[in-house]
Amino acid sequence: MTAVPFDDWVRQVQSGMEDVLATLLPPAAAAPARLHEAMRYAVLDGGKRVRPLLVHAAGELHDADRNTLARAAAAVEMIHAYSLVHDDMPCMDDDALRRGKPTVHVKYDEATALLVGDALQAQAFLALAEAGGDPSRTLRMLRLLAQASGSAGMCGGQAIDLASVGTTLSLSELEQMHRLKTGALLRASVMLGALCGQVPDAAESAALDAYAAAVGLAFQVVDDVLDATADSQTLGKTAGKDAVDNKPTYVSILGLEESRALAQKLREDAHRALLPFGDKARRLRELADLIVQRKA
Ligand code: GRG
């Protein structure tokens, strides 16, 4: 059987995700309409859908159930979208552009943006709770997503990030911040995808986690490189903000060339972690390449 080319597979997952998200989000006309419209504005029609792609790729590796996979992917994307809405608010990064559009607090207002994030977070857990199938597996997935999103994961990383502005971080402190802020949700995406199928054994879990850790960090290193080198139109968000905001980044600590080399090394680490899975891990391998080679 000839495999679907990677680009086509990416487009299929992205467009399937759009349909699933559109169905799982409350209709824009339902009261309170302004909040629902803003939630759909924040989530639909934008973003690379990297986390859903990771969920699907890991799911394919484990012959996952399609419905559970779609809901797990949607749940992670809703958490991600909520984090972007809150991150862009004046009390955090204060940004006006996201996914090539005005940010939610600019398009609507600050209170709406706060509620959009809160409601998206709840909607994410609802999507996962109603995934069906074995209740103990659902519970495991809910715990995984909660841990990755909360103070031991994404929110904790964001707190360290906010506290680090204008300070000097060592490379290991920077790495720890990113392992939490962006890495935790990317790792959870891989594990959630795997849990949608035959539950991985300890060795498989360890291999997947090593892959996800490398990819999660590579994603951030590339993000820092792009912030320093790409333009706002290409990125769909304000470029060059890290330097303006005096934020410690891989580029500020290592410089551009060493950061690029680190991203390549992490890509190799990710590939190596997948060796035990052979050709079945092709999509995860291709995604590691995409994450390191992306231009936006
Ligand atoms: C506010 C609780 C809270 C957390 C915010 C993830 C995050 C934590 C903030 C985002 C800020 C940021 C620019 C982080 C750098 C890496 C990152 C997550 C970029 C955006 O993710 P992409 O590139 O975005 O996957 P798209 O739009 O493609 O989904």
Coordinates of C-alpha atoms and ligand atoms in Angstrom, one line a residue:
M1 CA 0.0 0.0 0.0
T2 CA 1.4 3.5 -0.9
A3 CA 1.3 5.9 2.0
V4 CA -0.3 9.3 1.7
P5 CA 2.4 11.9 1.1
F6 CA 3.2 13.8 4.3
D7 CA 1.9 17.2 3.0
D8 CA -1.4 15.6 2.1
W9 CA -1.6 13.9 5.4
V10 CA -1.0 17.2 7.2
R11 CA -3.7 18.9 5.2
Q12 CA -6.1 16.1 5.9
V13 CA -5.5 16.3 9.7
Q14 CA -5.8 20.1 9.6
S15 CA -9.0 20.2 7.7
G16 CA -10.5 17.3 9.8
M17 CA -9.5 19.2 12.9
E18 CA -11.3 22.3 11.7
D19 CA -14.5 20.3 11.3
V20 CA -14.3 18.6 14.7
L21 CA -13.5 21.9 16.5
A22 CA -16.3 23.6 14.7
T23 CA -18.7 20.9 15.9
L24 CA -17.4 20.7 19.5
L25 CA -17.4 24.5 20.1
P26 CA -20.8 26.0 21.1
P27 CA -22.6 27.6 18.1
A28 CA -21.9 31.3 17.6
A29 CA -25.6 32.1 17.7
A30 CA -26.3 30.4 21.0
A31 CA -26.5 32.6 24.1
P32 CA -24.2 34.1 25.3
A33 CA -23.6 34.8 21.7
R34 CA -20.7 37.3 22.1
L35 CA -18.7 34.8 24.2
H36 CA -19.4 31.9 21.9
E37 CA -18.5 34.0 18.8
A38 CA -15.2 35.0 20.4
M39 CA -14.4 31.4 21.4
R40 CA -14.9 30.4 17.7
Y41 CA -12.8 33.4 16.6
A42 CA -9.9 32.3 18.8
V43 CA -9.9 28.7 17.7
L44 CA -11.1 28.3 14.2
D45 CA -9.5 29.3 10.9
G46 CA -5.9 29.7 12.1
G47 CA -2.8 28.1 13.5
K48 CA -0.6 25.3 12.3
R49 CA -2.4 22.7 14.5
V50 CA 1.0 21.2 15.5
R51 CA -0.4 19.6 18.7
P52 CA -3.3 17.9 16.9
L53 CA -0.8 16.6 14.3
L54 CA 1.2 15.1 17.1
V55 CA -1.9 13.5 18.6
H56 CA -2.8 12.0 15.3
A57 CA 0.7 10.8 14.4
A58 CA 1.1 9.1 17.8
G59 CA -2.4 7.7 17.5
E60 CA -1.6 6.1 14.1
L61 CA 1.4 4.5 15.7
H62 CA -0.9 2.8 18.2
D63 CA -3.9 2.0 15.9
A64 CA -6.0 4.5 17.7
D65 CA -9.8 4.8 17.6
R66 CA -10.6 7.8 15.3
N67 CA -13.3 9.4 17.3
T68 CA -11.3 9.4 20.5
L69 CA -8.3 10.7 18.6
A70 CA -10.2 13.6 17.1
R71 CA -11.5 14.6 20.6
A72 CA -8.1 14.3 22.2
A73 CA -6.6 16.5 19.4
A74 CA -9.4 19.0 19.7
A75 CA -9.0 19.2 23.5
V76 CA -5.3 19.9 23.3
E77 CA -5.9 22.5 20.6
M78 CA -8.5 24.3 22.8
I79 CA -6.1 24.4 25.7
H80 CA -3.4 25.8 23.4
A81 CA -5.8 28.4 21.9
Y82 CA -6.9 29.5 25.5
S83 CA -3.2 29.9 26.4
L84 CA -2.6 32.1 23.3
V85 CA -5.6 34.3 24.1
H86 CA -4.5 34.9 27.7
D87 CA -0.8 35.2 26.7
D88 CA -1.7 38.1 24.3
M89 CA -3.6 40.1 27.0
P90 CA -2.2 43.4 28.3
C91 CA -1.4 41.8 31.7
M92 CA 0.9 39.3 30.0
D93 CA 2.5 39.8 26.6
D94 CA 0.2 42.6 25.4
D95 CA 0.1 41.7 21.7
A96 CA -2.3 42.9 19.0
L97 CA -1.7 40.3 16.3
R98 CA -2.2 36.5 16.5
R99 CA -2.6 34.0 13.6
G100 CA -2.6 37.0 11.2
K101 CA -5.7 38.5 12.9
P102 CA -6.3 41.0 15.7
T103 CA -6.0 39.3 19.1
V104 CA -9.2 38.5 21.0
H105 CA -9.0 41.4 23.5
V106 CA -8.4 43.8 20.6
K107 CA -11.2 42.4 18.5
Y108 CA -13.6 42.1 21.4
D109 CA -12.4 43.4 24.9
E110 CA -10.3 42.3 27.8
A111 CA -13.1 40.8 29.9
T112 CA -14.3 38.7 26.9
A113 CA -10.7 37.5 26.2
L114 CA -10.4 36.4 29.8
L115 CA -13.7 34.5 29.6
V116 CA -12.8 33.0 26.2
G117 CA -9.7 31.5 27.7
D118 CA -11.6 30.2 30.8
A119 CA -14.4 28.7 28.7
L120 CA -12.1 27.1 26.2
Q121 CA -10.2 25.4 29.0
A122 CA -13.5 24.0 30.4
Q123 CA -14.6 23.0 26.8
A124 CA -11.3 21.1 26.3
F125 CA -11.9 18.9 29.3
L126 CA -15.5 18.4 28.3
A127 CA -14.5 17.3 24.8
L128 CA -12.1 14.7 26.4
A129 CA -14.5 13.6 29.1
E130 CA -17.1 12.8 26.5
A131 CA -14.7 10.9 24.2
G132 CA -16.4 7.6 25.1
G133 CA -14.6 4.2 25.5
D134 CA -13.0 2.8 28.5
P135 CA -13.6 5.2 31.5
S136 CA -10.3 4.4 33.2
R137 CA -8.5 5.4 30.0
T138 CA -10.5 8.6 29.8
L139 CA -9.6 9.4 33.4
R140 CA -5.9 8.8 32.6
M141 CA -6.2 11.2 29.7
L142 CA -8.0 13.9 31.7
R143 CA -5.2 13.7 34.4
L144 CA -2.5 13.9 31.7
L145 CA -4.0 17.0 30.1
A146 CA -4.7 18.7 33.5
Q147 CA -1.1 18.1 34.7
A148 CA 0.4 19.4 31.4
S149 CA -1.8 22.5 31.5
G150 CA -1.6 23.5 35.1
S151 CA 1.0 24.9 37.5
A152 CA 3.3 21.8 37.0
G153 CA 3.1 22.4 33.3
M154 CA 2.1 25.2 31.0
C155 CA 0.9 27.7 33.6
G156 CA 4.0 27.1 35.7
G157 CA 6.2 27.7 32.7
Q158 CA 4.3 30.9 32.0
A159 CA 4.8 32.1 35.6
I160 CA 8.6 31.5 35.3
D161 CA 8.6 33.3 31.9
L162 CA 6.8 36.4 33.4
A163 CA 9.2 36.4 36.3
S164 CA 12.3 36.1 34.0
V165 CA 11.8 39.3 32.0
G166 CA 14.8 41.5 32.3
T167 CA 16.8 38.9 34.2
T168 CA 19.6 36.6 33.0
L169 CA 18.8 32.9 32.9
S170 CA 21.3 30.1 32.5
L171 CA 20.8 27.7 29.7
S172 CA 19.4 25.0 32.0
E173 CA 17.0 27.5 33.6
L174 CA 15.8 28.5 30.2
E175 CA 15.3 24.9 29.2
Q176 CA 13.3 24.2 32.4
M177 CA 11.0 27.1 31.6
H178 CA 10.3 25.9 28.1
R179 CA 9.9 22.3 29.1
L180 CA 7.0 23.5 31.2
K181 CA 5.6 26.4 29.1
T182 CA 5.4 24.8 25.7
G183 CA 7.0 21.4 26.1
A184 CA 4.5 20.0 28.6
L185 CA 1.5 20.4 26.2
L186 CA 3.5 19.1 23.2
R187 CA 4.5 16.0 25.3
A188 CA 0.9 15.5 26.4
S189 CA -0.2 15.6 22.8
V190 CA 2.1 12.6 22.0
M191 CA 1.0 10.6 25.0
L192 CA -2.7 11.4 24.5
G193 CA -2.4 10.2 20.9
A194 CA -0.7 7.0 22.1
L195 CA -3.3 6.4 24.8
C196 CA -6.1 6.6 22.2
G197 CA -4.9 3.3 20.9
Q198 CA -3.4 0.2 22.4
V199 CA -1.9 1.5 25.7
P200 CA 1.9 1.7 25.2
D201 CA 4.0 -0.4 27.5
A202 CA 6.7 1.1 29.7
A203 CA 9.5 0.9 27.1
E204 CA 7.2 2.4 24.4
S205 CA 6.1 5.2 26.8
A206 CA 9.7 6.0 27.6
A207 CA 10.6 6.1 23.9
L208 CA 7.7 8.3 23.1
D209 CA 8.4 10.6 26.0
A210 CA 12.1 11.0 24.8
Y211 CA 10.8 11.9 21.3
A212 CA 8.3 14.4 22.7
A213 CA 10.8 16.0 25.0
A214 CA 13.2 16.6 22.1
V215 CA 10.5 17.8 19.8
G216 CA 9.1 20.1 22.5
L217 CA 12.4 21.8 23.1
A218 CA 13.2 21.9 19.3
F219 CA 9.9 23.7 18.8
Q220 CA 10.9 26.4 21.3
V221 CA 14.4 26.8 19.9
V222 CA 13.0 27.3 16.4
D223 CA 10.4 29.7 17.8
D224 CA 13.2 31.9 19.3
V225 CA 15.1 31.7 16.0
L226 CA 12.0 32.7 14.0
D227 CA 11.2 35.5 16.4
A228 CA 14.7 37.0 15.7
T229 CA 14.8 36.3 11.9
A230 CA 11.3 36.2 10.4
D231 CA 8.8 39.1 9.7
S232 CA 5.4 39.6 11.4
Q233 CA 3.5 38.9 8.2
T234 CA 5.1 35.5 7.8
L235 CA 4.7 34.6 11.5
G236 CA 1.2 36.0 11.8
K237 CA 2.3 37.5 15.1
T238 CA 4.5 40.4 16.1
A239 CA 8.1 39.4 15.2
G240 CA 11.2 40.6 17.2
K241 CA 9.2 40.9 20.5
D242 CA 11.6 38.8 22.6
A243 CA 14.4 41.3 22.2
V244 CA 12.1 44.4 22.6
D245 CA 10.7 42.8 25.8
N246 CA 14.2 42.0 27.0
K247 CA 13.3 38.2 27.3
P248 CA 16.0 35.6 27.7
T249 CA 15.9 33.3 24.7
Y250 CA 18.0 30.6 23.0
V251 CA 19.1 33.3 20.6
S252 CA 20.1 35.7 23.3
I253 CA 22.0 33.1 25.2
L254 CA 23.5 30.9 22.4
G255 CA 23.4 33.2 19.3
L256 CA 21.7 32.3 16.0
E257 CA 24.1 29.7 14.7
E258 CA 24.3 27.7 17.9
S259 CA 20.6 27.8 18.3
R260 CA 20.1 26.4 14.8
A261 CA 22.6 23.7 15.5
L262 CA 20.8 22.8 18.7
A263 CA 17.5 22.5 16.9
Q264 CA 19.2 20.1 14.5
K265 CA 20.7 18.1 17.3
L266 CA 17.2 17.8 19.0
R267 CA 15.7 16.7 15.7
E268 CA 18.3 13.9 15.6
D269 CA 17.5 13.0 19.2
A270 CA 13.8 12.8 18.3
H271 CA 14.6 10.5 15.4
R272 CA 16.8 8.2 17.5
A273 CA 14.1 7.9 20.1
L274 CA 11.7 6.5 17.5
L275 CA 14.1 3.8 16.2
P276 CA 12.3 1.0 18.2
F277 CA 9.1 1.7 16.3
G278 CA 10.5 1.3 12.8
D279 CA 8.5 2.5 9.8
K280 CA 5.3 2.8 11.9
A281 CA 6.7 6.0 13.4
R282 CA 7.1 7.7 10.0
R283 CA 4.6 10.5 10.7
L284 CA 6.2 11.3 14.0
R285 CA 9.6 11.5 12.3
E286 CA 8.2 13.7 9.6
L287 CA 6.6 15.9 12.2
A288 CA 10.0 16.4 14.0
D289 CA 11.4 17.5 10.6
L290 CA 8.5 19.9 10.0
I291 CA 8.9 21.4 13.5
V292 CA 12.6 22.1 13.0
Q293 CA 12.4 23.2 9.3
R294 CA 9.2 25.4 9.7
K295 CA 9.4 29.0 8.5
A296 CA 6.5 30.3 10.6
Ligands
GRG1 C1 -1.3 32.2 29.5 C2 -1.5 30.1 30.8 C3 -0.9 30.8 29.8 C4 0.1 30.2 29.1 C5 0.7 30.8 27.9 C6 2.0 28.8 25.3 C7 2.1 30.0 26.1 C8 1.9 29.9 27.5 C9 2.2 31.2 25.5 C10 2.4 31.4 24.1 C11 3.5 32.4 23.9 C12 4.5 32.0 22.9 C13 4.6 32.8 21.7 C14 5.2 30.9 23.1 C15 6.2 30.4 22.2 C16 5.8 29.1 21.6 C17 4.4 29.0 21.2 C18 3.5 28.3 22.0 C19 4.1 29.5 20.0 C20 2.7 29.5 19.5 O1 2.4 28.1 19.2 P1 2.2 27.7 17.6 O2 3.4 28.2 16.9 O3 1.0 28.6 17.3 O4 1.9 26.3 17.6 P2 -0.2 28.3 16.2 O5 -0.8 29.7 16.0 O6 0.4 27.8 14.9 O7 -1.1 27.4 16.9

